[in-house]
mmCIF file with all atom_site columns, C-alpha atoms in Angstrom:
data_model
loop_
_atom_site.group_PDB
_atom_site.id
_atom_site.type_symbol
_atom_site.label_atom_id
_atom_site.label_alt_id
_atom_site.label_comp_id
_atom_site.label_asym_id
_atom_site.label_entity_id
_atom_site.label_seq_id
_atom_site.pdbx_PDB_ins_code
_atom_site.Cartn_x
_atom_site.Cartn_y
_atom_site.Cartn_z
_atom_site.occupancy
_atom_site.B_iso_or_equiv
_atom_site.pdbx_formal_charge
_atom_site.auth_seq_id
_atom_site.auth_comp_id
_atom_site.auth_asym_id
_atom_site.auth_atom_id
_atom_site.pdbx_PDB_model_num
ATOM 1   C CA . MET D 1 1   ? 90.633  96.433  93.989  1.00 76.00 ? 1   MET D CA 1
ATOM 2   C CA . THR D 1 2   ? 90.932  94.241  97.293  1.00 90.00 ? 2   THR D CA 1
ATOM 3   C CA . ASP D 1 3   ? 90.280  95.626  100.609 1.00 89.00 ? 3   ASP D CA 1
ATOM 4   C CA . SER D 1 4   ? 93.910  95.392  101.468 1.00 90.00 ? 4   SER D CA 1
ATOM 5   C CA . GLN D 1 5   ? 94.672  97.878  98.581  1.00 91.00 ? 5   GLN D CA 1
ATOM 6   C CA . MET D 1 6   ? 91.766  100.114 99.351  1.00 94.00 ? 6   MET D CA 1
ATOM 7   C CA . THR D 1 7   ? 93.032  100.472 103.235 1.00 96.00 ? 7   THR D CA 1
ATOM 8   C CA . LYS D 1 8   ? 96.618  101.091 102.113 1.00 96.00 ? 8   LYS D CA 1
ATOM 9   C CA . LYS D 1 9   ? 95.145  103.784 99.798  1.00 94.00 ? 9   LYS D CA 1
ATOM 10  C CA . ALA D 1 10  ? 93.296  105.366 102.354 1.00 96.00 ? 10  ALA D CA 1
ATOM 11  C CA . LEU D 1 11  ? 96.298  105.369 104.506 1.00 97.00 ? 11  LEU D CA 1
ATOM 12  C CA . ALA D 1 12  ? 98.380  106.815 101.756 1.00 95.00 ? 12  ALA D CA 1
ATOM 13  C CA . ALA D 1 13  ? 95.871  109.570 101.282 1.00 95.00 ? 13  ALA D CA 1
ATOM 14  C CA . SER D 1 14  ? 95.901  110.391 104.568 1.00 97.00 ? 14  SER D CA 1
ATOM 15  C CA . LEU D 1 15  ? 99.631  110.902 104.902 1.00 96.00 ? 15  LEU D CA 1
ATOM 16  C CA . LYS D 1 16  ? 99.799  112.709 101.571 1.00 94.00 ? 16  LYS D CA 1
ATOM 17  C CA . LYS D 1 17  ? 97.444  115.039 102.940 1.00 94.00 ? 17  LYS D CA 1
ATOM 18  C CA . GLN D 1 18  ? 99.237  115.922 106.108 1.00 93.00 ? 18  GLN D CA 1
ATOM 19  C CA . MET D 1 19  ? 102.204 116.455 104.297 1.00 91.00 ? 19  MET D CA 1
ATOM 20  C CA . GLU D 1 20  ? 100.785 119.353 102.597 1.00 89.00 ? 20  GLU D CA 1
ATOM 21  C CA . THR D 1 21  ? 101.084 121.363 105.919 1.00 90.00 ? 21  THR D CA 1
ATOM 22  C CA . LYS D 1 22  ? 103.536 119.363 107.978 1.00 90.00 ? 22  LYS D CA 1
ATOM 23  C CA . SER D 1 23  ? 106.992 117.509 107.633 1.00 86.00 ? 23  SER D CA 1
ATOM 24  C CA . LEU D 1 24  ? 107.057 113.960 107.472 1.00 87.00 ? 24  LEU D CA 1
ATOM 25  C CA . ALA D 1 25  ? 109.145 113.957 110.581 1.00 86.00 ? 25  ALA D CA 1
ATOM 26  C CA . LYS D 1 26  ? 106.330 115.681 112.517 1.00 91.00 ? 26  LYS D CA 1
ATOM 27  C CA . ILE D 1 27  ? 103.649 113.089 111.281 1.00 94.00 ? 27  ILE D CA 1
ATOM 28  C CA . SER D 1 28  ? 102.993 110.189 113.819 1.00 96.00 ? 28  SER D CA 1
ATOM 29  C CA . VAL D 1 29  ? 101.133 106.612 112.784 1.00 96.00 ? 29  VAL D CA 1
ATOM 30  C CA . GLN D 1 30  ? 98.296  107.956 115.258 1.00 97.00 ? 30  GLN D CA 1
ATOM 31  C CA . ASP D 1 31  ? 98.046  111.149 112.961 1.00 96.00 ? 31  ASP D CA 1
ATOM 32  C CA . ILE D 1 32  ? 97.973  108.907 109.397 1.00 97.00 ? 32  ILE D CA 1
ATOM 33  C CA . SER D 1 33  ? 95.635  106.283 111.309 1.00 96.00 ? 33  SER D CA 1
ATOM 34  C CA . SER D 1 34  ? 93.115  109.017 112.346 1.00 96.00 ? 34  SER D CA 1
ATOM 35  C CA . GLY D 1 35  ? 92.999  110.938 108.943 1.00 96.00 ? 35  GLY D CA 1
ATOM 36  C CA . SER D 1 36  ? 92.215  107.724 107.431 1.00 95.00 ? 36  SER D CA 1
ATOM 37  C CA . GLY D 1 37  ? 89.410  106.819 109.894 1.00 95.00 ? 37  GLY D CA 1
ATOM 38  C CA . LEU D 1 38  ? 91.278  103.634 110.668 1.00 95.00 ? 38  LEU D CA 1
ATOM 39  C CA . ASN D 1 39  ? 93.071  102.692 113.829 1.00 94.00 ? 39  ASN D CA 1
ATOM 40  C CA . ARG D 1 40  ? 96.881  102.055 114.422 1.00 94.00 ? 40  ARG D CA 1
ATOM 41  C CA . GLN D 1 41  ? 96.152  98.244  114.586 1.00 96.00 ? 41  GLN D CA 1
ATOM 42  C CA . THR D 1 42  ? 94.983  98.747  110.832 1.00 96.00 ? 42  THR D CA 1
ATOM 43  C CA . PHE D 1 43  ? 98.017  100.901 110.186 1.00 96.00 ? 43  PHE D CA 1
ATOM 44  C CA . TYR D 1 44  ? 100.777 98.380  111.602 1.00 96.00 ? 44  TYR D CA 1
ATOM 45  C CA . TYR D 1 45  ? 98.824  95.231  109.911 1.00 96.00 ? 45  TYR D CA 1
ATOM 46  C CA . HIS D 1 46  ? 99.962  96.729  106.369 1.00 96.00 ? 46  HIS D CA 1
ATOM 47  C CA . PHE D 1 47  ? 103.158 99.011  107.119 1.00 96.00 ? 47  PHE D CA 1
ATOM 48  C CA . LYS D 1 48  ? 105.841 98.571  109.780 1.00 95.00 ? 48  LYS D CA 1
ATOM 49  C CA . ASP D 1 49  ? 106.350 102.148 109.893 1.00 93.00 ? 49  ASP D CA 1
ATOM 50  C CA . LYS D 1 50  ? 105.474 105.587 108.518 1.00 91.00 ? 50  LYS D CA 1
ATOM 51  C CA . TYR D 1 51  ? 108.532 105.293 106.274 1.00 87.00 ? 51  TYR D CA 1
ATOM 52  C CA . ASP D 1 52  ? 107.402 101.641 105.214 1.00 90.00 ? 52  ASP D CA 1
ATOM 53  C CA . LEU D 1 53  ? 104.010 103.634 103.753 1.00 93.00 ? 53  LEU D CA 1
ATOM 54  C CA . VAL D 1 54  ? 106.030 106.349 101.984 1.00 88.00 ? 54  VAL D CA 1
ATOM 55  C CA . HIS D 1 55  ? 108.306 103.615 100.483 1.00 84.00 ? 55  HIS D CA 1
ATOM 56  C CA . TRP D 1 56  ? 104.823 102.225 99.205  1.00 90.00 ? 56  TRP D CA 1
ATOM 57  C CA . ILE D 1 57  ? 103.724 105.446 97.564  1.00 90.00 ? 57  ILE D CA 1
ATOM 58  C CA . TYR D 1 58  ? 106.624 105.783 96.030  1.00 83.00 ? 58  TYR D CA 1
ATOM 59  C CA . TYR D 1 59  ? 106.631 102.326 94.316  1.00 79.00 ? 59  TYR D CA 1
ATOM 60  C CA . SER D 1 60  ? 102.685 101.752 94.031  1.00 82.00 ? 60  SER D CA 1
ATOM 61  C CA . GLU D 1 61  ? 102.262 105.423 92.356  1.00 79.00 ? 61  GLU D CA 1
ATOM 62  C CA . ALA D 1 62  ? 105.687 106.577 91.107  1.00 69.00 ? 62  ALA D CA 1
ATOM 63  C CA . VAL D 1 63  ? 107.259 103.629 89.881  1.00 64.00 ? 63  VAL D CA 1
ATOM 64  C CA . GLU D 1 64  ? 104.275 101.824 88.475  1.00 65.00 ? 64  GLU D CA 1
ATOM 65  C CA . SER D 1 65  ? 102.854 104.569 86.435  1.00 60.00 ? 65  SER D CA 1
ATOM 66  C CA . ILE D 1 66  ? 106.072 104.574 84.088  1.00 60.00 ? 66  ILE D CA 1
ATOM 67  C CA . ALA D 1 67  ? 106.821 100.821 84.064  1.00 58.00 ? 67  ALA D CA 1
ATOM 68  C CA . ASP D 1 68  ? 105.597 100.503 80.579  1.00 58.00 ? 68  ASP D CA 1
ATOM 69  C CA . TYR D 1 69  ? 108.397 102.799 79.188  1.00 55.00 ? 69  TYR D CA 1
ATOM 70  C CA . ARG D 1 70  ? 111.265 100.562 78.549  1.00 55.00 ? 70  ARG D CA 1
ATOM 71  C CA . ASP D 1 71  ? 112.584 101.428 75.174  1.00 53.00 ? 71  ASP D CA 1
ATOM 72  C CA . TYR D 1 72  ? 114.905 104.161 73.661  1.00 58.00 ? 72  TYR D CA 1
ATOM 73  C CA . GLY D 1 73  ? 112.098 105.266 71.394  1.00 61.00 ? 73  GLY D CA 1
ATOM 74  C CA . HIS D 1 74  ? 109.870 106.150 74.354  1.00 67.00 ? 74  HIS D CA 1
ATOM 75  C CA . TRP D 1 75  ? 112.032 107.627 77.092  1.00 73.00 ? 75  TRP D CA 1
ATOM 76  C CA . SER D 1 76  ? 110.870 110.715 76.924  1.00 77.00 ? 76  SER D CA 1
ATOM 77  C CA . ASP D 1 77  ? 107.388 109.954 77.330  1.00 79.00 ? 77  ASP D CA 1
ATOM 78  C CA . MET D 1 78  ? 108.466 108.092 80.612  1.00 77.00 ? 78  MET D CA 1
ATOM 79  C CA . ALA D 1 79  ? 110.261 111.199 81.769  1.00 81.00 ? 79  ALA D CA 1
ATOM 80  C CA . VAL D 1 80  ? 106.998 113.302 81.306  1.00 85.00 ? 80  VAL D CA 1
ATOM 81  C CA . GLN D 1 81  ? 105.041 111.019 82.845  1.00 83.00 ? 81  GLN D CA 1
ATOM 82  C CA . ILE D 1 82  ? 107.323 111.061 85.795  1.00 83.00 ? 82  ILE D CA 1
ATOM 83  C CA . LEU D 1 83  ? 107.181 115.084 85.930  1.00 88.00 ? 83  LEU D CA 1
ATOM 84  C CA . HIS D 1 84  ? 103.570 115.124 85.832  1.00 90.00 ? 84  HIS D CA 1
ATOM 85  C CA . TYR D 1 85  ? 103.319 112.634 88.556  1.00 86.00 ? 85  TYR D CA 1
ATOM 86  C CA . LEU D 1 86  ? 105.500 114.581 90.809  1.00 88.00 ? 86  LEU D CA 1
ATOM 87  C CA . MET D 1 87  ? 103.662 117.945 89.913  1.00 91.00 ? 87  MET D CA 1
ATOM 88  C CA . ASN D 1 88  ? 100.413 116.502 90.478  1.00 90.00 ? 88  ASN D CA 1
ATOM 89  C CA . ASN D 1 89  ? 101.629 115.387 94.085  1.00 88.00 ? 89  ASN D CA 1
ATOM 90  C CA . ARG D 1 90  ? 103.697 118.594 94.401  1.00 88.00 ? 90  ARG D CA 1
ATOM 91  C CA . LEU D 1 91  ? 103.797 119.256 98.527  1.00 88.00 ? 91  LEU D CA 1
ATOM 92  C CA . PHE D 1 92  ? 104.192 115.394 99.203  1.00 87.00 ? 92  PHE D CA 1
ATOM 93  C CA . TYR D 1 93  ? 107.175 115.294 96.989  1.00 85.00 ? 93  TYR D CA 1
ATOM 94  C CA . ILE D 1 94  ? 108.528 118.568 98.153  1.00 85.00 ? 94  ILE D CA 1
ATOM 95  C CA . ASN D 1 95  ? 108.289 117.600 101.483 1.00 84.00 ? 95  ASN D CA 1
ATOM 96  C CA . ALA D 1 96  ? 109.646 113.996 100.706 1.00 82.00 ? 96  ALA D CA 1
ATOM 97  C CA . LEU D 1 97  ? 112.907 115.499 99.502  1.00 81.00 ? 97  LEU D CA 1
ATOM 98  C CA . ASN D 1 98  ? 113.245 117.707 101.962 1.00 77.00 ? 98  ASN D CA 1
ATOM 99  C CA . THR D 1 99  ? 113.154 114.464 104.514 1.00 72.00 ? 99  THR D CA 1
ATOM 100 C CA . PRO D 1 100 ? 116.849 113.314 104.680 1.00 66.00 ? 100 PRO D CA 1
ATOM 101 C CA . GLY D 1 101 ? 117.383 109.676 105.856 1.00 63.00 ? 101 GLY D CA 1
ATOM 102 C CA . GLN D 1 102 ? 115.314 106.886 105.907 1.00 54.00 ? 102 GLN D CA 1
ATOM 103 C CA . ASN D 1 103 ? 113.688 106.091 102.642 1.00 54.00 ? 103 ASN D CA 1
ATOM 104 C CA . ALA D 1 104 ? 114.885 109.658 101.240 1.00 68.00 ? 104 ALA D CA 1
ATOM 105 C CA . PHE D 1 105 ? 112.732 109.862 97.804  1.00 76.00 ? 105 PHE D CA 1
ATOM 106 C CA . ASP D 1 106 ? 115.723 111.051 95.856  1.00 79.00 ? 106 ASP D CA 1
ATOM 107 C CA . ASP D 1 107 ? 117.452 107.704 96.746  1.00 80.00 ? 107 ASP D CA 1
ATOM 108 C CA . TYR D 1 108 ? 114.874 106.042 95.840  1.00 78.00 ? 108 TYR D CA 1
ATOM 109 C CA . LEU D 1 109 ? 113.659 107.826 92.611  1.00 80.00 ? 109 LEU D CA 1
ATOM 110 C CA . PHE D 1 110 ? 117.506 107.216 91.643  1.00 85.00 ? 110 PHE D CA 1
ATOM 111 C CA . GLU D 1 111 ? 117.157 103.321 92.178  1.00 80.00 ? 111 GLU D CA 1
ATOM 112 C CA . ALA D 1 112 ? 113.924 103.195 90.199  1.00 76.00 ? 112 ALA D CA 1
ATOM 113 C CA . THR D 1 113 ? 114.915 105.399 87.279  1.00 80.00 ? 113 THR D CA 1
ATOM 114 C CA . LYS D 1 114 ? 118.401 103.402 87.268  1.00 84.00 ? 114 LYS D CA 1
ATOM 115 C CA . ASP D 1 115 ? 116.327 100.416 86.260  1.00 82.00 ? 115 ASP D CA 1
ATOM 116 C CA . MET D 1 116 ? 114.260 101.856 83.860  1.00 80.00 ? 116 MET D CA 1
ATOM 117 C CA . ILE D 1 117 ? 117.177 103.924 82.139  1.00 84.00 ? 117 ILE D CA 1
ATOM 118 C CA . LYS D 1 118 ? 119.004 100.806 81.817  1.00 88.00 ? 118 LYS D CA 1
ATOM 119 C CA . ARG D 1 119 ? 116.530 99.240  79.804  1.00 85.00 ? 119 ARG D CA 1
ATOM 120 C CA . VAL D 1 120 ? 116.504 102.306 77.701  1.00 84.00 ? 120 VAL D CA 1
ATOM 121 C CA . VAL D 1 121 ? 120.052 101.614 77.227  1.00 88.00 ? 121 VAL D CA 1
ATOM 122 C CA . ASP D 1 122 ? 119.739 98.133  76.414  1.00 88.00 ? 122 ASP D CA 1
ATOM 123 C CA . ASP D 1 123 ? 117.259 98.873  73.676  1.00 86.00 ? 123 ASP D CA 1
ATOM 124 C CA . ALA D 1 124 ? 119.434 101.633 72.193  1.00 85.00 ? 124 ALA D CA 1
ATOM 125 C CA . SER D 1 125 ? 122.421 99.189  72.172  1.00 89.00 ? 125 SER D CA 1
ATOM 126 C CA . ALA D 1 126 ? 120.906 96.481  70.525  1.00 87.00 ? 126 ALA D CA 1
ATOM 127 C CA . GLY D 1 127 ? 123.308 95.234  67.668  1.00 87.00 ? 127 GLY D CA 1
ATOM 128 C CA . LEU D 1 128 ? 126.179 97.232  69.194  1.00 89.00 ? 128 LEU D CA 1
ATOM 129 C CA . ASP D 1 129 ? 129.084 95.355  70.651  1.00 89.00 ? 129 ASP D CA 1
ATOM 130 C CA . VAL D 1 130 ? 129.152 97.320  73.951  1.00 90.00 ? 130 VAL D CA 1
ATOM 131 C CA . SER D 1 131 ? 130.100 95.272  77.242  1.00 91.00 ? 131 SER D CA 1
ATOM 132 C CA . GLU D 1 132 ? 127.601 95.344  80.074  1.00 92.00 ? 132 GLU D CA 1
ATOM 133 C CA . SER D 1 133 ? 129.834 97.106  82.165  1.00 92.00 ? 133 SER D CA 1
ATOM 134 C CA . ASP D 1 134 ? 129.849 100.039 79.577  1.00 91.00 ? 134 ASP D CA 1
ATOM 135 C CA . ILE D 1 135 ? 126.002 100.026 79.663  1.00 92.00 ? 135 ILE D CA 1
ATOM 136 C CA . CYS D 1 136 ? 125.900 99.895  83.077  1.00 93.00 ? 136 CYS D CA 1
ATOM 137 C CA . PHE D 1 137 ? 128.154 103.038 83.426  1.00 93.00 ? 137 PHE D CA 1
ATOM 138 C CA . ILE D 1 138 ? 126.157 104.756 80.656  1.00 92.00 ? 138 ILE D CA 1
ATOM 139 C CA . ALA D 1 139 ? 122.702 104.003 81.978  1.00 92.00 ? 139 ALA D CA 1
ATOM 140 C CA . GLU D 1 140 ? 124.128 105.415 85.514  1.00 94.00 ? 140 GLU D CA 1
ATOM 141 C CA . PHE D 1 141 ? 125.367 108.482 84.000  1.00 93.00 ? 141 PHE D CA 1
ATOM 142 C CA . TYR D 1 142 ? 122.012 109.438 82.434  1.00 91.00 ? 142 TYR D CA 1
ATOM 143 C CA . THR D 1 143 ? 120.125 108.262 85.809  1.00 91.00 ? 143 THR D CA 1
ATOM 144 C CA . PHE D 1 144 ? 122.467 111.007 87.789  1.00 93.00 ? 144 PHE D CA 1
ATOM 145 C CA . ALA D 1 145 ? 121.528 113.351 85.125  1.00 91.00 ? 145 ALA D CA 1
ATOM 146 C CA . PHE D 1 146 ? 118.403 113.003 84.977  1.00 89.00 ? 146 PHE D CA 1
ATOM 147 C CA . VAL D 1 147 ? 117.625 112.375 88.946  1.00 89.00 ? 147 VAL D CA 1
ATOM 148 C CA . GLY D 1 148 ? 119.744 115.385 89.560  1.00 92.00 ? 148 GLY D CA 1
ATOM 149 C CA . ILE D 1 149 ? 117.794 117.705 87.570  1.00 92.00 ? 149 ILE D CA 1
ATOM 150 C CA . VAL D 1 150 ? 114.506 116.227 88.479  1.00 90.00 ? 150 VAL D CA 1
ATOM 151 C CA . VAL D 1 151 ? 115.533 116.948 92.183  1.00 89.00 ? 151 VAL D CA 1
ATOM 152 C CA . LYS D 1 152 ? 116.403 120.784 91.526  1.00 91.00 ? 152 LYS D CA 1
ATOM 153 C CA . TRP D 1 153 ? 112.930 121.101 89.709  1.00 92.00 ? 153 TRP D CA 1
ATOM 154 C CA . VAL D 1 154 ? 111.025 119.756 92.596  1.00 89.00 ? 154 VAL D CA 1
ATOM 155 C CA . LYS D 1 155 ? 113.219 121.354 95.336  1.00 87.00 ? 155 LYS D CA 1
ATOM 156 C CA . THR D 1 156 ? 112.582 124.944 93.556  1.00 89.00 ? 156 THR D CA 1
ATOM 157 C CA . GLY D 1 157 ? 109.070 124.634 93.347  1.00 89.00 ? 157 GLY D CA 1
ATOM 158 C CA . MET D 1 158 ? 108.265 123.041 89.965  1.00 92.00 ? 158 MET D CA 1
ATOM 159 C CA . LYS D 1 159 ? 108.138 126.191 88.128  1.00 92.00 ? 159 LYS D CA 1
ATOM 160 C CA . GLU D 1 160 ? 108.649 124.916 84.733  1.00 94.00 ? 160 GLU D CA 1
ATOM 161 C CA . LEU D 1 161 ? 105.896 122.901 83.110  1.00 94.00 ? 161 LEU D CA 1
ATOM 162 C CA . PRO D 1 162 ? 107.131 119.117 82.641  1.00 93.00 ? 162 PRO D CA 1
ATOM 163 C CA . GLU D 1 163 ? 106.713 119.546 78.920  1.00 93.00 ? 163 GLU D CA 1
ATOM 164 C CA . THR D 1 164 ? 109.169 122.316 79.127  1.00 93.00 ? 164 THR D CA 1
ATOM 165 C CA . MET D 1 165 ? 111.808 120.751 81.218  1.00 92.00 ? 165 MET D CA 1
ATOM 166 C CA . MET D 1 166 ? 111.586 117.518 79.096  1.00 89.00 ? 166 MET D CA 1
ATOM 167 C CA . LYS D 1 167 ? 112.372 119.858 76.124  1.00 89.00 ? 167 LYS D CA 1
ATOM 168 C CA . ARG D 1 168 ? 115.126 121.144 77.812  1.00 89.00 ? 168 ARG D CA 1
ATOM 169 C CA . ILE D 1 169 ? 116.484 117.612 78.702  1.00 87.00 ? 169 ILE D CA 1
ATOM 170 C CA . SER D 1 170 ? 115.733 116.151 75.324  1.00 84.00 ? 170 SER D CA 1
ATOM 171 C CA . ASP D 1 171 ? 117.714 119.113 73.738  1.00 83.00 ? 171 ASP D CA 1
ATOM 172 C CA . LEU D 1 172 ? 120.486 117.662 75.514  1.00 82.00 ? 172 LEU D CA 1
ATOM 173 C CA . VAL D 1 173 ? 120.199 114.015 75.528  1.00 79.00 ? 173 VAL D CA 1
ATOM 174 C CA . ASP D 1 174 ? 118.726 113.022 72.328  1.00 75.00 ? 174 ASP D CA 1
ATOM 175 C CA . GLY D 1 175 ? 121.431 111.812 70.113  1.00 77.00 ? 175 GLY D CA 1
ATOM 176 C CA . THR D 1 176 ? 123.826 111.769 72.808  1.00 84.00 ? 176 THR D CA 1
ATOM 177 C CA . LEU D 1 177 ? 123.004 108.269 73.969  1.00 84.00 ? 177 LEU D CA 1
ATOM 178 C CA . THR D 1 178 ? 123.744 106.607 70.745  1.00 82.00 ? 178 THR D CA 1
ATOM 179 C CA . ARG D 1 179 ? 126.737 108.453 70.264  1.00 86.00 ? 179 ARG D CA 1
ATOM 180 C CA . ALA D 1 180 ? 127.922 107.263 73.796  1.00 88.00 ? 180 ALA D CA 1
ATOM 181 C CA . LEU D 1 181 ? 127.272 103.639 72.854  1.00 87.00 ? 181 LEU D CA 1
ATOM 182 C CA . SER D 1 182 ? 128.937 103.710 69.544  1.00 86.00 ? 182 SER D CA 1
ATOM 183 C CA . ARG D 1 183 ? 132.092 105.260 71.242  1.00 86.00 ? 183 ARG D CA 1
ATOM 184 C CA . HIS D 1 184 ? 131.930 102.695 73.571  1.00 85.00 ? 184 HIS D CA 1
ATOM 185 C CA . ALA D 1 185 ? 131.646 99.901  70.928  1.00 82.00 ? 185 ALA D CA 1
ATOM 186 C CA . GLY D 1 186 ? 134.565 101.387 69.118  1.00 64.00 ? 186 GLY D CA 1
ATOM 187 C CA . LEU D 1 187 ? 136.683 101.313 72.384  1.00 59.00 ? 187 LEU D CA 1
ATOM 188 C CA . GLN D 1 188 ? 135.917 97.792  73.004  1.00 52.00 ? 188 GLN D CA 1
ATOM 189 C CA . HIS D 1 189 ? 137.427 96.810  69.655  1.00 48.00 ? 189 HIS D CA 1
ATOM 190 C CA . ALA D 1 190 ? 140.405 99.289  69.958  1.00 45.00 ? 190 ALA D CA 1
ATOM 191 C CA . ASP D 1 191 ? 141.318 97.584  73.408  1.00 46.00 ? 191 ASP D CA 1
ATOM 192 C CA . THR D 1 192 ? 141.273 94.266  71.667  1.00 46.00 ? 192 THR D CA 1
ATOM 193 C CA . ALA D 1 193 ? 143.645 95.386  68.556  1.00 42.00 ? 193 ALA D CA 1
ATOM 194 C CA . PRO D 1 194 ? 146.789 94.417  68.330  1.00 44.00 ? 194 PRO D CA 1
#
């Protein structure tokens, strides 16, 4: 690990520790720097502000931990991985979800998850004649559903285990994605029929 990565991780650890007891709005760059044993200049060398650091945490921890799950056969593994990560960082993400505006976590989770779910839908649609716009629509639908459920789960204190949540989600999703894709493939042919 490079010195730059170690410094960023130290700053991230400091911010996450402070977010266990304070809202992000009440944490200053000085607080983050002091908590990591570094100075403000070092902070600003790596990040433009505390929201940039929050964004880096989202990307480097949450998104990279699930980047390998790209196909339909492993979508539930991706979801469980996300839920475990959020639970292991419970206080940080509860606080992050209650921080409106700049770099809001729910917006970030949507964008990151949308890309991965799109890959899953692409994989599931292999061999079907489904338009790219329909594939994007279906991926967006499942992304909204997943992110909405996850955000509610986090905001209500993550009372259910990740595996329990995933079982409930799987019961709703399994089979519906391939049916939706098949219907859209059929719609394309129906639209072009004379």
